[in-house]
Amino acid sequence: MSEPPLKKCHDCCDFTHTSYSRCDACRKKRKPQDRKRTRQIARAVFPIDLRKRVLAMVSKGRTFREIEGILGVPGPQIHSFARKNPLFRRELDDALLKGRDPKLKHGSAATYRNQGCRCPECRQAKAKAGYWARPPQTAQA
C-alpha cells in the first residue's frame, strides 16, 4: 500500500503533512489571526444582549436546558463561547455561583453528574474525577 501524496502548504508552497493545508511554521504564524476571526464569528452568533439575558437567567438559578427552551441558545453554545471569551467565562462563573442551589453539596462530581450543577466547583470536581474515576459496572446475574 502506498503512502498518500504530500500536500503543498497554502502559504509558502512547501511540502507539508498530508493532513494539514499549511506547514507547522505557517500554522503557528496564522494562529493569532485565526483566533481573532473565530472570536469575531462567536460574538456575531452570540450578541451582547443575548449574553446579558443568559447571564441574568443563570444568576436566577435557571438550568441550561430551561434557557435553551426559552431563548433557543443551546448550553454547548454558551460554554463554547465562554471558552473563546475569558471575560464572559468569569461573568458566567459568577452567575453560576450566584444562582446555584444552596441545598446541594457543591464541589462533587456526583453533584455535577446527578444533580446537573454546573458551578465552577462542581465542574472542577468533575474534571478531576474524569471518566475513569467512575465505579466499574458490575454485570447483573
JSON list of C-alpha atoms in Angstrom, two decimals:
[
{"chain": "A", "resi": 1, "resn": "MET", "atom": "CA", "xyz": [0.00, 0.00, 0.00]},
{"chain": "A", "resi": 2, "resn": "SER", "atom": "CA", "xyz": [1.49, 3.34, -1.00]},
{"chain": "A", "resi": 3, "resn": "GLU", "atom": "CA", "xyz": [1.57, 6.42, 1.20]},
{"chain": "A", "resi": 4, "resn": "PRO", "atom": "CA", "xyz": [-0.74, 9.33, 0.31]},
{"chain": "A", "resi": 5, "resn": "PRO", "atom": "CA", "xyz": [0.88, 12.16, -1.63]},
{"chain": "A", "resi": 6, "resn": "LEU", "atom": "CA", "xyz": [2.23, 15.13, 0.31]},
{"chain": "A", "resi": 7, "resn": "LYS", "atom": "CA", "xyz": [0.31, 18.38, 0.10]},
{"chain": "A", "resi": 8, "resn": "LYS", "atom": "CA", "xyz": [1.81, 21.78, -0.52]},
{"chain": "A", "resi": 9, "resn": "CYS", "atom": "CA", "xyz": [1.43, 24.48, 2.10]},
{"chain": "A", "resi": 10, "resn": "HIS", "atom": "CA", "xyz": [-1.13, 27.10, 1.02]},
{"chain": "A", "resi": 11, "resn": "ASP", "atom": "CA", "xyz": [1.09, 29.95, 2.20]},
{"chain": "A", "resi": 12, "resn": "CYS", "atom": "CA", "xyz": [4.72, 29.06, 1.45]},
{"chain": "A", "resi": 13, "resn": "CYS", "atom": "CA", "xyz": [4.20, 26.22, -1.11]},
{"chain": "A", "resi": 14, "resn": "ASP", "atom": "CA", "xyz": [6.49, 23.94, 0.90]},
{"chain": "A", "resi": 15, "resn": "PHE", "atom": "CA", "xyz": [5.55, 20.28, 1.08]},
{"chain": "A", "resi": 16, "resn": "THR", "atom": "CA", "xyz": [3.82, 19.55, 4.37]},
{"chain": "A", "resi": 17, "resn": "HIS", "atom": "CA", "xyz": [1.92, 16.82, 6.21]},
{"chain": "A", "resi": 18, "resn": "THR", "atom": "CA", "xyz": [-0.84, 15.04, 4.36]},
{"chain": "A", "resi": 19, "resn": "SER", "atom": "CA", "xyz": [-3.42, 16.07, 6.95]},
{"chain": "A", "resi": 20, "resn": "TYR", "atom": "CA", "xyz": [-2.89, 19.84, 7.07]},
{"chain": "A", "resi": 21, "resn": "SER", "atom": "CA", "xyz": [-3.19, 22.51, 4.42]},
{"chain": "A", "resi": 22, "resn": "ARG", "atom": "CA", "xyz": [-0.35, 24.56, 5.94]},
{"chain": "A", "resi": 23, "resn": "CYS", "atom": "CA", "xyz": [3.11, 23.70, 7.27]},
{"chain": "A", "resi": 24, "resn": "ASP", "atom": "CA", "xyz": [3.79, 23.95, 11.02]},
{"chain": "A", "resi": 25, "resn": "ALA", "atom": "CA", "xyz": [5.55, 27.33, 10.74]},
{"chain": "A", "resi": 26, "resn": "CYS", "atom": "CA", "xyz": [2.73, 28.91, 8.70]},
{"chain": "A", "resi": 27, "resn": "ARG", "atom": "CA", "xyz": [0.04, 27.49, 11.01]},
{"chain": "A", "resi": 28, "resn": "LYS", "atom": "CA", "xyz": [1.85, 28.94, 14.03]},
{"chain": "A", "resi": 29, "resn": "LYS", "atom": "CA", "xyz": [2.19, 32.34, 12.32]},
{"chain": "A", "resi": 30, "resn": "ARG", "atom": "CA", "xyz": [-1.51, 32.30, 11.39]},
{"chain": "A", "resi": 31, "resn": "LYS", "atom": "CA", "xyz": [-2.84, 31.28, 14.81]},
{"chain": "A", "resi": 32, "resn": "PRO", "atom": "CA", "xyz": [-3.48, 34.83, 16.22]},
{"chain": "A", "resi": 33, "resn": "GLN", "atom": "CA", "xyz": [-5.30, 35.80, 13.02]},
{"chain": "A", "resi": 34, "resn": "ASP", "atom": "CA", "xyz": [-7.44, 32.64, 13.15]},
{"chain": "A", "resi": 35, "resn": "ARG", "atom": "CA", "xyz": [-8.20, 33.15, 16.84]},
{"chain": "A", "resi": 36, "resn": "LYS", "atom": "CA", "xyz": [-9.32, 36.74, 16.18]},
{"chain": "A", "resi": 37, "resn": "ARG", "atom": "CA", "xyz": [-11.58, 35.59, 13.34]},
{"chain": "A", "resi": 38, "resn": "THR", "atom": "CA", "xyz": [-13.09, 32.81, 15.47]},
{"chain": "A", "resi": 39, "resn": "ARG", "atom": "CA", "xyz": [-13.87, 35.27, 18.26]},
{"chain": "A", "resi": 40, "resn": "GLN", "atom": "CA", "xyz": [-15.48, 37.71, 15.81]},
{"chain": "A", "resi": 41, "resn": "ILE", "atom": "CA", "xyz": [-17.73, 34.95, 14.48]},
{"chain": "A", "resi": 42, "resn": "ALA", "atom": "CA", "xyz": [-18.61, 33.87, 18.03]},
{"chain": "A", "resi": 43, "resn": "ARG", "atom": "CA", "xyz": [-19.53, 37.45, 19.00]},
{"chain": "A", "resi": 44, "resn": "ALA", "atom": "CA", "xyz": [-21.74, 37.76, 15.92]},
{"chain": "A", "resi": 45, "resn": "VAL", "atom": "CA", "xyz": [-23.54, 34.49, 16.66]},
{"chain": "A", "resi": 46, "resn": "PHE", "atom": "CA", "xyz": [-23.91, 35.26, 20.37]},
{"chain": "A", "resi": 47, "resn": "PRO", "atom": "CA", "xyz": [-24.58, 39.04, 20.59]},
{"chain": "A", "resi": 48, "resn": "ILE", "atom": "CA", "xyz": [-24.14, 41.01, 23.82]},
{"chain": "A", "resi": 49, "resn": "ASP", "atom": "CA", "xyz": [-27.86, 41.49, 24.54]},
{"chain": "A", "resi": 50, "resn": "LEU", "atom": "CA", "xyz": [-28.41, 37.73, 24.34]},
{"chain": "A", "resi": 51, "resn": "ARG", "atom": "CA", "xyz": [-25.37, 37.16, 26.58]},
{"chain": "A", "resi": 52, "resn": "LYS", "atom": "CA", "xyz": [-26.82, 39.52, 29.20]},
{"chain": "A", "resi": 53, "resn": "ARG", "atom": "CA", "xyz": [-30.15, 37.70, 29.12]},
{"chain": "A", "resi": 54, "resn": "VAL", "atom": "CA", "xyz": [-28.41, 34.33, 29.52]},
{"chain": "A", "resi": 55, "resn": "LEU", "atom": "CA", "xyz": [-26.34, 35.62, 32.46]},
{"chain": "A", "resi": 56, "resn": "ALA", "atom": "CA", "xyz": [-29.45, 37.07, 34.13]},
{"chain": "A", "resi": 57, "resn": "MET", "atom": "CA", "xyz": [-31.30, 33.76, 33.79]},
{"chain": "A", "resi": 58, "resn": "VAL", "atom": "CA", "xyz": [-28.33, 31.74, 35.06]},
{"chain": "A", "resi": 59, "resn": "SER", "atom": "CA", "xyz": [-27.95, 34.01, 38.10]},
{"chain": "A", "resi": 60, "resn": "LYS", "atom": "CA", "xyz": [-31.65, 33.42, 38.88]},
{"chain": "A", "resi": 61, "resn": "GLY", "atom": "CA", "xyz": [-31.00, 29.68, 39.03]},
{"chain": "A", "resi": 62, "resn": "ARG", "atom": "CA", "xyz": [-32.25, 28.60, 35.60]},
{"chain": "A", "resi": 63, "resn": "THR", "atom": "CA", "xyz": [-30.71, 25.48, 34.08]},
{"chain": "A", "resi": 64, "resn": "PHE", "atom": "CA", "xyz": [-29.14, 25.47, 30.64]},
{"chain": "A", "resi": 65, "resn": "ARG", "atom": "CA", "xyz": [-32.00, 23.28, 29.38]},
{"chain": "A", "resi": 66, "resn": "GLU", "atom": "CA", "xyz": [-34.54, 25.87, 30.53]},
{"chain": "A", "resi": 67, "resn": "ILE", "atom": "CA", "xyz": [-32.51, 28.64, 28.90]},
{"chain": "A", "resi": 68, "resn": "GLU", "atom": "CA", "xyz": [-32.41, 26.68, 25.65]},
{"chain": "A", "resi": 69, "resn": "GLY", "atom": "CA", "xyz": [-36.18, 26.27, 25.76]},
{"chain": "A", "resi": 70, "resn": "ILE", "atom": "CA", "xyz": [-36.81, 29.96, 26.44]},
{"chain": "A", "resi": 71, "resn": "LEU", "atom": "CA", "xyz": [-34.09, 31.71, 24.42]},
{"chain": "A", "resi": 72, "resn": "GLY", "atom": "CA", "xyz": [-33.16, 28.98, 21.94]},
{"chain": "A", "resi": 73, "resn": "VAL", "atom": "CA", "xyz": [-29.47, 29.11, 22.89]},
{"chain": "A", "resi": 74, "resn": "PRO", "atom": "CA", "xyz": [-28.06, 25.60, 23.43]},
{"chain": "A", "resi": 75, "resn": "GLY", "atom": "CA", "xyz": [-25.91, 25.01, 26.51]},
{"chain": "A", "resi": 76, "resn": "PRO", "atom": "CA", "xyz": [-22.92, 23.82, 24.46]},
{"chain": "A", "resi": 77, "resn": "GLN", "atom": "CA", "xyz": [-23.00, 27.11, 22.52]},
{"chain": "A", "resi": 78, "resn": "ILE", "atom": "CA", "xyz": [-22.87, 29.06, 25.79]},
{"chain": "A", "resi": 79, "resn": "HIS", "atom": "CA", "xyz": [-19.91, 27.04, 27.07]},
{"chain": "A", "resi": 80, "resn": "SER", "atom": "CA", "xyz": [-18.17, 27.18, 23.69]},
{"chain": "A", "resi": 81, "resn": "PHE", "atom": "CA", "xyz": [-18.42, 30.98, 23.71]},
{"chain": "A", "resi": 82, "resn": "ALA", "atom": "CA", "xyz": [-17.13, 31.03, 27.30]},
{"chain": "A", "resi": 83, "resn": "ARG", "atom": "CA", "xyz": [-14.04, 29.09, 26.19]},
{"chain": "A", "resi": 84, "resn": "LYS", "atom": "CA", "xyz": [-13.36, 31.69, 23.49]},
{"chain": "A", "resi": 85, "resn": "ASN", "atom": "CA", "xyz": [-14.10, 34.72, 25.68]},
{"chain": "A", "resi": 86, "resn": "PRO", "atom": "CA", "xyz": [-12.37, 34.80, 29.11]},
{"chain": "A", "resi": 87, "resn": "LEU", "atom": "CA", "xyz": [-14.40, 37.81, 30.30]},
{"chain": "A", "resi": 88, "resn": "PHE", "atom": "CA", "xyz": [-17.68, 36.01, 29.58]},
{"chain": "A", "resi": 89, "resn": "ARG", "atom": "CA", "xyz": [-16.30, 32.90, 31.33]},
{"chain": "A", "resi": 90, "resn": "ARG", "atom": "CA", "xyz": [-15.75, 34.92, 34.52]},
{"chain": "A", "resi": 91, "resn": "GLU", "atom": "CA", "xyz": [-19.21, 36.51, 34.25]},
{"chain": "A", "resi": 92, "resn": "LEU", "atom": "CA", "xyz": [-20.80, 33.11, 33.65]},
{"chain": "A", "resi": 93, "resn": "ASP", "atom": "CA", "xyz": [-18.96, 31.57, 36.62]},
{"chain": "A", "resi": 94, "resn": "ASP", "atom": "CA", "xyz": [-20.11, 34.44, 38.85]},
{"chain": "A", "resi": 95, "resn": "ALA", "atom": "CA", "xyz": [-23.70, 33.98, 37.65]},
{"chain": "A", "resi": 96, "resn": "LEU", "atom": "CA", "xyz": [-23.49, 30.22, 38.22]},
{"chain": "A", "resi": 97, "resn": "LEU", "atom": "CA", "xyz": [-22.23, 30.77, 41.77]},
{"chain": "A", "resi": 98, "resn": "LYS", "atom": "CA", "xyz": [-24.97, 33.30, 42.45]},
{"chain": "A", "resi": 99, "resn": "GLY", "atom": "CA", "xyz": [-27.75, 31.12, 41.03]},
{"chain": "A", "resi": 100, "resn": "ARG", "atom": "CA", "xyz": [-26.70, 27.69, 42.27]},
{"chain": "A", "resi": 101, "resn": "ASP", "atom": "CA", "xyz": [-28.96, 25.64, 44.53]},
{"chain": "A", "resi": 102, "resn": "PRO", "atom": "CA", "xyz": [-27.86, 26.10, 48.17]},
{"chain": "A", "resi": 103, "resn": "LYS", "atom": "CA", "xyz": [-29.37, 22.72, 49.13]},
{"chain": "A", "resi": 104, "resn": "LEU", "atom": "CA", "xyz": [-26.85, 20.77, 47.02]},
{"chain": "A", "resi": 105, "resn": "LYS", "atom": "CA", "xyz": [-23.42, 19.63, 48.18]},
{"chain": "A", "resi": 106, "resn": "HIS", "atom": "CA", "xyz": [-21.15, 21.55, 45.78]},
{"chain": "A", "resi": 107, "resn": "GLY", "atom": "CA", "xyz": [-17.64, 20.56, 44.74]},
{"chain": "A", "resi": 108, "resn": "SER", "atom": "CA", "xyz": [-18.58, 16.99, 43.94]},
{"chain": "A", "resi": 109, "resn": "ALA", "atom": "CA", "xyz": [-18.52, 15.10, 40.65]},
{"chain": "A", "resi": 110, "resn": "ALA", "atom": "CA", "xyz": [-21.72, 13.35, 41.72]},
{"chain": "A", "resi": 111, "resn": "THR", "atom": "CA", "xyz": [-23.49, 16.72, 42.07]},
{"chain": "A", "resi": 112, "resn": "TYR", "atom": "CA", "xyz": [-22.33, 17.62, 38.57]},
{"chain": "A", "resi": 113, "resn": "ARG", "atom": "CA", "xyz": [-23.43, 14.29, 37.12]},
{"chain": "A", "resi": 114, "resn": "ASN", "atom": "CA", "xyz": [-26.62, 13.54, 39.07]},
{"chain": "A", "resi": 115, "resn": "GLN", "atom": "CA", "xyz": [-27.98, 16.96, 40.04]},
{"chain": "A", "resi": 116, "resn": "GLY", "atom": "CA", "xyz": [-26.84, 18.86, 36.93]},
{"chain": "A", "resi": 117, "resn": "CYS", "atom": "CA", "xyz": [-24.99, 21.61, 38.81]},
{"chain": "A", "resi": 118, "resn": "ARG", "atom": "CA", "xyz": [-22.56, 23.43, 36.52]},
{"chain": "A", "resi": 119, "resn": "CYS", "atom": "CA", "xyz": [-21.00, 25.81, 39.05]},
{"chain": "A", "resi": 120, "resn": "PRO", "atom": "CA", "xyz": [-17.19, 26.17, 38.86]},
{"chain": "A", "resi": 121, "resn": "GLU", "atom": "CA", "xyz": [-16.64, 23.98, 41.93]},
{"chain": "A", "resi": 122, "resn": "CYS", "atom": "CA", "xyz": [-18.70, 21.07, 40.56]},
{"chain": "A", "resi": 123, "resn": "ARG", "atom": "CA", "xyz": [-17.13, 21.45, 37.10]},
{"chain": "A", "resi": 124, "resn": "GLN", "atom": "CA", "xyz": [-13.66, 21.31, 38.64]},
{"chain": "A", "resi": 125, "resn": "ALA", "atom": "CA", "xyz": [-14.56, 18.22, 40.70]},
{"chain": "A", "resi": 126, "resn": "LYS", "atom": "CA", "xyz": [-15.95, 16.54, 37.57]},
{"chain": "A", "resi": 127, "resn": "ALA", "atom": "CA", "xyz": [-12.78, 17.37, 35.63]},
{"chain": "A", "resi": 128, "resn": "LYS", "atom": "CA", "xyz": [-10.59, 15.93, 38.40]},
{"chain": "A", "resi": 129, "resn": "ALA", "atom": "CA", "xyz": [-12.69, 12.78, 38.65]},
{"chain": "A", "resi": 130, "resn": "GLY", "atom": "CA", "xyz": [-12.87, 12.28, 34.90]},
{"chain": "A", "resi": 131, "resn": "TYR", "atom": "CA", "xyz": [-14.40, 9.32, 33.16]},
{"chain": "A", "resi": 132, "resn": "TRP", "atom": "CA", "xyz": [-12.11, 6.72, 34.69]},
{"chain": "A", "resi": 133, "resn": "ALA", "atom": "CA", "xyz": [-12.96, 7.65, 38.28]},
{"chain": "A", "resi": 134, "resn": "ARG", "atom": "CA", "xyz": [-16.45, 6.17, 37.96]},
{"chain": "A", "resi": 135, "resn": "PRO", "atom": "CA", "xyz": [-17.04, 2.89, 39.74]},
{"chain": "A", "resi": 136, "resn": "PRO", "atom": "CA", "xyz": [-16.90, -0.15, 37.44]},
{"chain": "A", "resi": 137, "resn": "GLN", "atom": "CA", "xyz": [-20.22, -1.50, 36.21]},
{"chain": "A", "resi": 138, "resn": "THR", "atom": "CA", "xyz": [-21.00, -4.96, 37.53]},
{"chain": "A", "resi": 139, "resn": "ALA", "atom": "CA", "xyz": [-22.86, -7.50, 35.47]},
{"chain": "A", "resi": 140, "resn": "GLN", "atom": "CA", "xyz": [-26.37, -8.31, 36.63]},
{"chain": "A", "resi": 141, "resn": "ALA", "atom": "CA", "xyz": [-26.93, -12.02, 37.21]}
]
